Amino acid sequence: MTPRLLGAVEDSRAGNKARREQKSSGERCCVSKANCCQLIYQQLLLLKMKLYCLSGHPTLPCNVLKFKSTTIMLDCGLDTTSVLNFLPLPLVHSPRLSKLPGWVSKDGTINLGKELKECAGRVFVDAQPEFCLPERELLDLSTIDVILISNYHCMMALPYITEHTGFTGTVYATEPTLQIGRLLMEELVNFMERVPKAQSATSWKNKEIQRMLPGPLKDAVDVWMWKRCYSMQEVNSALSKVQLVGYSQKVELFGAVQVSPLSSGYSLGSSNWIIQSHHEKVSYVSGSSLLTTHPQPMDQSSLKNSDVLILTGLTQMPTANPDGMLGEFCSNLAMTIRAGGNVLVPCYSSGVIYDLLECLYQFIESANLGTTPFYFISPIANSSLEFSQIFAEWLCHNKQTKVYLPEPPFPHAELIQTNKLKHYPSIHGDFSSEFRQPCVVFTGHPSLRFGDVVHFMELWGKSSLNTIIFTEPDFSYLDALAPYQPLAMKCVYCPIDTRLNFHQVSKLLKEVQPLHVVCPEQYTQPPLTQSHRSDLMLELQPPPMPYRRCSVLNLPFRRRYERIYILPELANSLVPSEIKPGVSVATVSALLHSKDNKHTLQSVPKPPPMPPSKKRKRVIEEPPVALAPKPMLSGAVALEAFLATLQKHGITEVKVEETADGHILHLQAEDTLIQLEEDGTHIVCDSEPLRTTLRDLVLRFLQKL
Amino acid sequence: MPEIKVTPLGAGQDVGRSCILVSIGGKNIMLDCGMHMGYNDDRRFPDFSYITQNGRLTDFLDCVIISHFHLDHCGALPYMSEMVGYDGPIYMTHPTKAICPILLEDFRKITVDKKGETNFFTSQMIKDCMKKVIPLNLHQTVQVDDELEIKAYYAGHVLGAAMVHIKVGSESVVYTGDYNMTPDRHLGAAWIDKCRPDILISESTYATTIRDSKRCRERDFLKKVHESIERGGKVLIPVFALGRAQELCILLETFWERMNLKAPIYFSTGLTEKANHYYKLFITWTNQKIRKTFVQRNMFEFKHIKAFDRSYADNPGPMVVFATPGMLHAGQSLQIFKKWAGNEKNMVIMPGYCVQGTIGHKILNGQRKLEMEGRATLDVKLQVEYMSFSAHADAKGIMQLIRMAEPRNMLLVHGEAVKMEFLKGKIEQEFSIDCYMPANGETTTVTTNPSVPVDISLNLLKREMALGGPLPDPKKPRTMHGTLIMKENSLKLVSSEQALKELGLNEHQLRFTCHVQLQDPHSDADTLHRIYTHLKSVLKGYTIQHLPDGTVIVESIVIKVSSSTEDSNTKVLLLSWSYQVKTWTLFLEGLPMQSKPGSSANHLVIESLF
């Protein structure tokens, strides 16, 4: 071995090492130099996906998902349970309510008699009821690009979000969701505005004072954030931002993200949402049902292959079977009527009421209730009943088939036609003259704090012949009844909640197999009152990521790929070579265009010949990015074959020496060394033409990548 | 090059029996399956033998899409599916699915029961055919199979009419069916998003017309009816049960209300009342105004329009009667016509197109003596009026749709050849896109040039984007280099390093070393340092290292200096570099090697590499 060769080999090792070092130091250098642009990239392209949780109510969610460069609000639920702390708003003057004693602290130092009234041992705020809004401080709401609504119950906070926050985005909802949601908002505004209460109560919200109050007022949270109801003008403005979508419609957001609503089976037009790019998929499951009621069945299969599944809106009554409750509802109703009493059903004006009416349609004759009047009283009663008949596309198969006949899909049309069911906008007007007892009244609001139901509570509460049947699961019936105590009327609690129960949801999750599940913390432990029921919680592997109001979660995504489009001209110029059976590779050097979050590759145009005088300067000024780099090499050079090739090219005088890692070939006539190893070849040669020849010969044995 | 092929089996340079075959991305789709009103023989239906000579069509079609319920778009469907044989999916919107079987049954009754034809589809066949129908919702993306997706858009022509976007990979076609770009009394205007299809297949019924405003036609119509009523005449309006009938009813209803008219308006029994019901239940498919007010006032619950009884025709005094069918070829409209034809105070208004051979067609052509069955002749004395209310896009509307969808090619069907020719010229001129108008059985082939979707590794994309300087600057494209891996159906673009790793290959390092002599009297260390400082000044933006062991490193280039054993003024420069080295040219240009002429080793090195 000649000293020169040794040195050369050593140098080559140093070179390799240097190259490795260079690589790492180069990266470091890149970070420091391109620091800011890299940061931009992390945000624009690779950003972490985050979930901001603005509501703690598991069935009235409001979350914000930052997905790629898009900020998406998922639902806009309004927590109305706060109204239970207020006195009911009577439609006509109620001597009982106006005579309630004001509240004075036990030691007599605090007198809030004007704001707080005592009734049957509980304290109520005597003012217009207020709602608990989604958190508005956790992130800047004006940065929200879109709001996705899953069903009409989950959009009631919309005006608070879209108005007065600088929101400039778009709201997406299905047509029934928009129409019925509008009706429910209209109803809410109407309930509040027709019995205006000038007085506002704020003194009790003082932290020092609130501390002194009896529960549950004492424990109410964020009371300073509570807000009065919006106006119709705000509702109209908010809803003008809604863009309608159909199930399985693919909506592109800024080219980066695609969202698509799926049937969720819970109510007319209710949807779950898929939020995805080419390589990531988030499913948002909210208020879904597997029971066969009136809506189109739930689309489960489209939820498959999700990286993250956000799960909200499970049943609030995990132990109550909806069918059983429906039976109980009917039998209690019949019993009361037969005994000469009236039945009051506090309910929302859309949703389960359609099923109740359908159930009664079948039940009335068999229970001999043919002559009993059924009243549905709400400012939106007529609209709700009419709208339910025109959404054939959104109904279950049976109801769709009826429309083809053509017949109205819901039998309440027939109940109305035969005068068995009558609807009125309020207790005033026609109703007061046409009203006959005993009867059944469906009316709102289920909280018993406002709406026509307040009147019936005052009217019928004192007689034990009458019955109130609770069917809506949103409010605790004991809390709802508290300001009416003492009460003689019978109370029956038949909450009907058709949303998924824990058994159904675990089956669903097994089926659709999301990589990660995010859910309200309430779902990760059994209910407080039934702490031994481990079947009333989510048990998953890996365990679900719980959230609560004001949580900010980093969603576990490993984004590795992005979609890019190779333009046809470039695609045609690529030359693939087969590396393994079924696997081909082609080297690509192309121009990258990035616009509107879409990336395309096109052929590099031939550079125009540059004037030689300027060449040097230009080249140095602009880094040589336009030059295609040499490909990486792979494979090994087989000794025998290589020697044979050399021979073919007239190089015959080769001395082969075996080394630890391979061979060294000494081309004696040419004074050239070739070191052949498994993972490398080193050519030591001072003659340029020969080196080029040798290089090309070696390259023949290697694959280029 | 991928191609899309379009072959009309019907409606190619013609109106009637719409049936268009599209082959796109290996999928075959039939658009509409209509019958021709003008023929009673084989030509009534599209020639399905074009698809296959022997037997069933199921293997040759991936799906059938029906645009709306008019018989020239769906009249051949039961024949195709039940008699020729097709078991695949048939798509149509909900209203079309509801109304189409009723019209088919009506058509069957007239053909078989009245005309006594045999070898026609039966009621059971209509039912069996409808079982194969899958309802479509507007804007819903329906995945027919893994590759083929379709999406319906509102077309406005009749209740439930849809345009459809058909997509396979990045190739797509839009078929308009019949559409209307201006909202009318009961329907909204057609709309489509900027979906940039490869081909837009559009109807062209009114290819050469720019129609006067609909308001004018409506005023004319009302004036004529009103005048006739005023002078005590009876007005007969032959209609088809669905579509124009409802529009005209709304028109008369509001007119009656406004003018406080008392003359009765009747609707011939049967279908029509049922038809109004469809409009009530599918109110979401009507125009915005009707949808908005339907709770307060359902436009399809008519106060002034009552069901007709055959005996009313002889009642004295003025009246207006809507009766089916619309071409006066049979049924109630014909019976009433016979009764009223003799009185010149009466009037018949034909609101739509009449096929040759029908009485409607004859009287519209001015015939005043009609031969009836049993050699009787009928003198036509009543006034005959024609008013086109059919809702098709006119030339302006077609151009408007092209602007909306931005197609790459245009293809016209459902129109007359001469008129198409005119419109074709206009389209090619205004939009500089190719416009085709194939005749029946003629295939139009359009080559598409789709981009290839590839998954790029984020690392590579990030690296390449970061190289481009402060970003993102869409105007300044950046060059990127990578390796495309093609495995099964996936295409991945990754960096070469990652490609090696993913394919489980070892990198093979190829290095070169050579010696260059130069004259330099300084010490070895000084020479090296001079080279180092020189390189530093020339190679800006590169990391150049001067290691303590006496080497200078730029990228993978290693430089060492030693003195020649013979002559200490002659330095031997040892250069070693790898195959992939990038800075080579710059490096060499920067070398201070003008000394020792004759030894042009440096030049050799340059040329060997570039």
PDB file of N, CA and C in Angstrom, chain B residues 234 236 328 333-348 359 363 368 370 372 378-384:
ATOM      1  N   LYS B 234    -115.389  30.856 -22.451  1.00  0.00           N
ATOM      2  CA  LYS B 234    -114.761  29.835 -21.622  1.00  0.00           C
ATOM      3  C   LYS B 234    -113.320  29.637 -22.110  1.00  0.00           C
ATOM      4  N   LEU B 236    -109.993  27.207 -22.136  1.00  0.00           N
ATOM      5  CA  LEU B 236    -109.432  25.888 -21.862  1.00  0.00           C
ATOM      6  C   LEU B 236    -107.908  25.986 -21.928  1.00  0.00           C
ATOM      7  N   LEU B 328    -103.714  17.844 -26.176  1.00  0.00           N
ATOM      8  CA  LEU B 328    -105.069  17.579 -26.671  1.00  0.00           C
ATOM      9  C   LEU B 328    -105.142  16.266 -27.445  1.00  0.00           C
ATOM     10  N   SER B 333    -108.984  16.927 -21.575  1.00  0.00           N
ATOM     11  CA  SER B 333    -108.772  18.170 -22.315  1.00  0.00           C
ATOM     12  C   SER B 333    -109.397  18.072 -23.701  1.00  0.00           C
ATOM     13  N   LEU B 334    -109.288  16.901 -24.315  1.00  0.00           N
ATOM     14  CA  LEU B 334    -109.842  16.709 -25.661  1.00  0.00           C
ATOM     15  C   LEU B 334    -111.374  16.761 -25.620  1.00  0.00           C
ATOM     16  N   GLN B 335    -111.947  16.121 -24.608  1.00  0.00           N
ATOM     17  CA  GLN B 335    -113.407  16.131 -24.475  1.00  0.00           C
ATOM     18  C   GLN B 335    -113.949  17.550 -24.350  1.00  0.00           C
ATOM     19  N   ILE B 336    -113.308  18.327 -23.474  1.00  0.00           N
ATOM     20  CA  ILE B 336    -113.760  19.707 -23.276  1.00  0.00           C
ATOM     21  C   ILE B 336    -113.574  20.512 -24.556  1.00  0.00           C
ATOM     22  N   PHE B 337    -112.445  20.267 -25.190  1.00  0.00           N
ATOM     23  CA  PHE B 337    -112.154  20.990 -26.432  1.00  0.00           C
ATOM     24  C   PHE B 337    -113.268  20.770 -27.458  1.00  0.00           C
ATOM     25  N   LYS B 338    -113.690  19.507 -27.572  1.00  0.00           N
ATOM     26  CA  LYS B 338    -114.733  19.189 -28.546  1.00  0.00           C
ATOM     27  C   LYS B 338    -116.007  19.966 -28.229  1.00  0.00           C
ATOM     28  N   LYS B 339    -116.309  20.076 -26.951  1.00  0.00           N
ATOM     29  CA  LYS B 339    -117.537  20.775 -26.547  1.00  0.00           C
ATOM     30  C   LYS B 339    -117.474  22.267 -26.838  1.00  0.00           C
ATOM     31  N   TRP B 340    -116.308  22.837 -26.658  1.00  0.00           N
ATOM     32  CA  TRP B 340    -116.205  24.294 -26.706  1.00  0.00           C
ATOM     33  C   TRP B 340    -115.739  24.832 -28.051  1.00  0.00           C
ATOM     34  N   ALA B 341    -115.267  23.949 -28.900  1.00  0.00           N
ATOM     35  CA  ALA B 341    -114.592  24.383 -30.131  1.00  0.00           C
ATOM     36  C   ALA B 341    -115.505  25.202 -31.039  1.00  0.00           C
ATOM     37  N   GLY B 342    -116.797  24.955 -30.964  1.00  0.00           N
ATOM     38  CA  GLY B 342    -117.717  25.599 -31.892  1.00  0.00           C
ATOM     39  C   GLY B 342    -118.017  27.055 -31.594  1.00  0.00           C
ATOM     40  N   ASN B 343    -117.655  27.542 -30.441  1.00  0.00           N
ATOM     41  CA  ASN B 343    -118.040  28.906 -30.060  1.00  0.00           C
ATOM     42  C   ASN B 343    -116.847  29.857 -30.144  1.00  0.00           C
ATOM     43  N   GLU B 344    -116.999  30.882 -30.957  1.00  0.00           N
ATOM     44  CA  GLU B 344    -115.854  31.787 -31.154  1.00  0.00           C
ATOM     45  C   GLU B 344    -115.565  32.662 -29.938  1.00  0.00           C
ATOM     46  N   LYS B 345    -116.474  32.688 -28.965  1.00  0.00           N
ATOM     47  CA  LYS B 345    -116.172  33.436 -27.735  1.00  0.00           C
ATOM     48  C   LYS B 345    -115.149  32.692 -26.879  1.00  0.00           C
ATOM     49  N   ASN B 346    -115.080  31.388 -27.057  1.00  0.00           N
ATOM     50  CA  ASN B 346    -114.180  30.576 -26.239  1.00  0.00           C
ATOM     51  C   ASN B 346    -112.729  30.671 -26.726  1.00  0.00           C
ATOM     52  N   MET B 347    -111.878  30.151 -25.902  1.00  0.00           N
ATOM     53  CA  MET B 347    -110.459  30.246 -26.241  1.00  0.00           C
ATOM     54  C   MET B 347    -109.726  29.014 -25.709  1.00  0.00           C
ATOM     55  N   VAL B 348    -108.741  28.561 -26.468  1.00  0.00           N
ATOM     56  CA  VAL B 348    -107.849  27.533 -25.934  1.00  0.00           C
ATOM     57  C   VAL B 348    -106.438  28.120 -25.942  1.00  0.00           C
ATOM     58  N   ILE B 359    -103.771  16.808 -31.863  1.00  0.00           N
ATOM     59  CA  ILE B 359    -104.709  17.876 -32.205  1.00  0.00           C
ATOM     60  C   ILE B 359    -104.114  19.226 -31.843  1.00  0.00           C
ATOM     61  N   ILE B 363    -104.061  22.366 -34.479  1.00  0.00           N
ATOM     62  CA  ILE B 363    -104.720  23.667 -34.348  1.00  0.00           C
ATOM     63  C   ILE B 363    -103.699  24.792 -34.235  1.00  0.00           C
ATOM     64  N   ARG B 368    -108.411  24.420 -39.198  1.00  0.00           N
ATOM     65  CA  ARG B 368    -109.695  24.837 -38.645  1.00  0.00           C
ATOM     66  C   ARG B 368    -110.769  23.769 -38.788  1.00  0.00           C
ATOM     67  N   LEU B 370    -111.180  19.674 -38.174  1.00  0.00           N
ATOM     68  CA  LEU B 370    -110.471  18.500 -37.675  1.00  0.00           C
ATOM     69  C   LEU B 370    -111.307  17.262 -37.960  1.00  0.00           C
ATOM     70  N   MET B 372    -112.434  13.801 -36.865  1.00  0.00           N
ATOM     71  CA  MET B 372    -112.491  13.045 -35.623  1.00  0.00           C
ATOM     72  C   MET B 372    -112.781  11.591 -35.960  1.00  0.00           C
ATOM     73  N   LEU B 378    -114.833  18.375 -37.054  1.00  0.00           N
ATOM     74  CA  LEU B 378    -115.082  19.354 -36.000  1.00  0.00           C
ATOM     75  C   LEU B 378    -114.621  20.707 -36.513  1.00  0.00           C
ATOM     76  N   ASP B 379    -115.522  21.663 -36.482  1.00  0.00           N
ATOM     77  CA  ASP B 379    -115.149  23.010 -36.891  1.00  0.00           C
ATOM     78  C   ASP B 379    -114.552  23.735 -35.703  1.00  0.00           C
ATOM     79  N   VAL B 380    -113.388  24.249 -35.900  1.00  0.00           N
ATOM     80  CA  VAL B 380    -112.724  24.952 -34.804  1.00  0.00           C
ATOM     81  C   VAL B 380    -112.994  26.434 -34.961  1.00  0.00           C
ATOM     82  N   LYS B 381    -113.849  26.948 -34.084  1.00  0.00           N
ATOM     83  CA  LYS B 381    -114.165  28.373 -34.179  1.00  0.00           C
ATOM     84  C   LYS B 381    -113.530  29.155 -33.042  1.00  0.00           C
ATOM     85  N   LEU B 382    -113.226  28.466 -31.968  1.00  0.00           N
ATOM     86  CA  LEU B 382    -112.690  29.201 -30.820  1.00  0.00           C
ATOM     87  C   LEU B 382    -111.300  29.745 -31.121  1.00  0.00           C
ATOM     88  N   GLN B 383    -110.894  30.718 -30.317  1.00  0.00           N
ATOM     89  CA  GLN B 383    -109.573  31.310 -30.518  1.00  0.00           C
ATOM     90  C   GLN B 383    -108.503  30.335 -30.067  1.00  0.00           C
ATOM     91  N   VAL B 384    -107.441  30.283 -30.819  1.00  0.00           N
ATOM     92  CA  VAL B 384    -106.322  29.414 -30.433  1.00  0.00           C
ATOM     93  C   VAL B 384    -105.106  30.297 -30.148  1.00  0.00           C
TER      94      VAL B 384
END
